GROMACS .gro file of C-alpha atoms in nm:
model
  128
    1MET     CA    1  -2.225   0.338   1.123
    2ASN     CA    2  -1.994   0.046   1.201
    3LEU     CA    3  -1.696   0.118   1.372
    4GLU     CA    4  -1.532  -0.174   1.236
    5LYS     CA    5  -1.606  -0.069   0.859
    6VAL     CA    6  -1.476   0.294   0.958
    7ILE     CA    7  -1.150   0.158   1.091
    8PHE     CA    8  -1.108  -0.054   0.751
    9GLY     CA    9  -1.178   0.140   0.504
   10PHE     CA   10  -0.988   0.419   0.683
   11PHE     CA   11  -0.660   0.228   0.712
   12VAL     CA   12  -0.708   0.068   0.312
   13LEU     CA   13  -0.760   0.447   0.183
   14LEU     CA   14  -0.433   0.568   0.346
   15ALA     CA   15  -0.245   0.249   0.283
   16ALA     CA   16  -0.346   0.390  -0.123
   17THR     CA   17  -0.335   0.754  -0.053
   18LEU     CA   18   0.020   0.707   0.159
   19ASN     CA   19   0.183   0.505  -0.147
   20PHE     CA   20   0.050   0.741  -0.408
   21GLY     CA   21   0.225   1.024  -0.283
   22PHE     CA   22   0.531   0.822  -0.265
   23PHE     CA   23   0.487   0.713  -0.620
   24VAL     CA   24   0.434   1.063  -0.793
   25GLY     CA   25   0.751   1.246  -0.936
   26PRO     CA   26   1.059   1.157  -1.127
   27ILE     CA   27   1.088   0.820  -1.137
   28ASN     CA   28   1.455   0.863  -1.137
   29ASP     CA   29   1.486   1.137  -0.886
   30PRO     CA   30   1.578   1.055  -0.567
   31THR     CA   31   1.538   1.385  -0.432
   32ALA     CA   32   1.191   1.312  -0.520
   33HIS     CA   33   1.070   1.003  -0.348
   34ASN     CA   34   1.062   1.055   0.078
   35ILE     CA   35   1.198   0.696   0.211
   36TYR     CA   36   0.998   0.823   0.539
   37GLU     CA   37   0.681   0.829   0.316
   38LEU     CA   38   0.734   0.466   0.208
   39PHE     CA   39   0.826   0.379   0.536
   40ALA     CA   40   0.489   0.515   0.615
   41ALA     CA   41   0.321   0.343   0.316
   42VAL     CA   42   0.465  -0.020   0.461
   43VAL     CA   43   0.326  -0.001   0.814
   44ILE     CA   44  -0.046   0.113   0.717
   45ASN     CA   45  -0.025  -0.148   0.449
   46ILE     CA   46   0.098  -0.373   0.702
   47ILE     CA   47  -0.193  -0.273   0.974
   48ALA     CA   48  -0.438  -0.321   0.664
   49THR     CA   49  -0.332  -0.638   0.605
   50VAL     CA   50  -0.400  -0.752   0.925
   51LEU     CA   51  -0.763  -0.599   0.967
   52LYS     CA   52  -0.873  -0.814   0.646
   53LEU     CA   53  -0.737  -1.139   0.827
   54GLY     CA   54  -1.078  -1.335   0.953
   55ASP     CA   55  -1.286  -1.205   0.707
   56ARG     CA   56  -1.444  -1.491   0.565
   57THR     CA   57  -1.618  -1.372   0.240
   58GLN     CA   58  -1.519  -1.395  -0.129
   59ILE     CA   59  -1.456  -1.018  -0.157
   60GLY     CA   60  -1.263  -1.019   0.168
   61ALA     CA   61  -1.015  -1.318   0.042
   62VAL     CA   62  -0.954  -1.064  -0.261
   63HIS     CA   63  -0.904  -0.781  -0.010
   64LEU     CA   64  -0.663  -0.969   0.156
   65ALA     CA   65  -0.485  -1.045  -0.185
   66THR     CA   66  -0.457  -0.727  -0.291
   67SER     CA   67  -0.310  -0.654   0.051
   68LEU     CA   68  -0.095  -0.883   0.082
   69VAL     CA   69   0.052  -0.770  -0.280
   70ALA     CA   70   0.085  -0.432  -0.215
   71SER     CA   71   0.276  -0.525   0.127
   72LEU     CA   72   0.529  -0.742  -0.008
   73GLN     CA   73   0.602  -0.495  -0.305
   74LEU     CA   74   0.683  -0.211  -0.036
   75ILE     CA   75   0.853  -0.439   0.188
   76ALA     CA   76   1.069  -0.488  -0.135
   77ALA     CA   77   1.070  -0.147  -0.214
   78ALA     CA   78   1.189  -0.070   0.160
   79ILE     CA   79   1.476  -0.343   0.090
   80LEU     CA   80   1.593  -0.234  -0.196
   81TRP     CA   81   1.625   0.142  -0.097
   82THR     CA   82   1.812   0.034   0.197
   83TYR     CA   83   2.045  -0.180   0.008
   84ALA     CA   84   2.147   0.094  -0.229
   85THR     CA   85   2.195   0.344   0.064
   86GLN     CA   86   2.391   0.145   0.275
   87VAL     CA   87   2.562  -0.142   0.176
   88SER     CA   88   2.599  -0.031  -0.253
   89THR     CA   89   2.915   0.170  -0.250
   90ALA     CA   90   2.730   0.375  -0.556
   91GLY     CA   91   2.461   0.440  -0.343
   92LEU     CA   92   2.099   0.587  -0.427
   93THR     CA   93   2.179   0.602  -0.839
   94PRO     CA   94   1.867   0.672  -1.023
   95GLU     CA   95   1.850   0.354  -1.173
   96ALA     CA   96   1.746   0.216  -0.793
   97THR     CA   97   1.577   0.487  -0.738
   98ALA     CA   98   1.376   0.400  -1.074
   99SER     CA   99   1.323   0.031  -0.875
  100VAL     CA  100   1.211   0.133  -0.556
  101VAL     CA  101   0.976   0.354  -0.756
  102SER     CA  102   0.839   0.045  -0.987
  103MET     CA  103   0.760  -0.189  -0.728
  104SER     CA  104   0.564   0.083  -0.532
  105ALA     CA  105   0.378   0.063  -0.842
  106GLY     CA  106   0.302  -0.248  -0.840
  107ALA     CA  107   0.159  -0.201  -0.484
  108LEU     CA  108   0.006   0.116  -0.589
  109PHE     CA  109  -0.197  -0.069  -0.888
  110ALA     CA  110  -0.233  -0.329  -0.547
  111ASN     CA  111  -0.393  -0.056  -0.341
  112ILE     CA  112  -0.597   0.082  -0.630
  113VAL     CA  113  -0.782  -0.255  -0.647
  114SER     CA  114  -0.812  -0.256  -0.275
  115VAL     CA  115  -0.978   0.052  -0.310
  116VAL     CA  116  -1.220  -0.002  -0.596
  117LEU     CA  117  -1.360  -0.380  -0.427
  118LEU     CA  118  -1.430  -0.192  -0.073
  119VAL     CA  119  -1.598   0.097  -0.299
  120ILE     CA  120  -1.759  -0.180  -0.469
  121GLU     CA  121  -1.869  -0.398  -0.192
  122THR     CA  122  -1.984  -0.062   0.013
  123VAL     CA  123  -2.254   0.001  -0.290
  124SER     CA  124  -2.370  -0.352  -0.300
  125PHE     CA  125  -2.398  -0.344   0.060
  126GLN     CA  126  -2.794  -0.394   0.177
  127ARG     CA  127  -2.915  -0.334   0.488
  128ARG     CA  128  -3.106  -0.595   0.672
   0.00000   0.00000   0.00000
């Protein structure tokens, strides 16, 4: 068993599940989306991105691209949440929450693509 592949797979799947956990719920209900789950999704996605650096294969490049997309969208969602709660006088409105959750949805799609790539890579792996 390759420990590096286990750790890589762990972080890819954890990133997707944390993002999914934040995403689930009514899109405009701030009480259905936990800021700590968004924070964890951002951190784990960044860790997954760092783990993907250095893989010089074509599928590794696509893994890195999906991870960069997910991380950027989750960072944008966190910035929107922070702006709504700390700067805006209106606070975390249903509209602001919908924007944050929409950014998370885009990141979730990128995470799903990354998981699909991981499964394809695993299934097509041939022992030497």
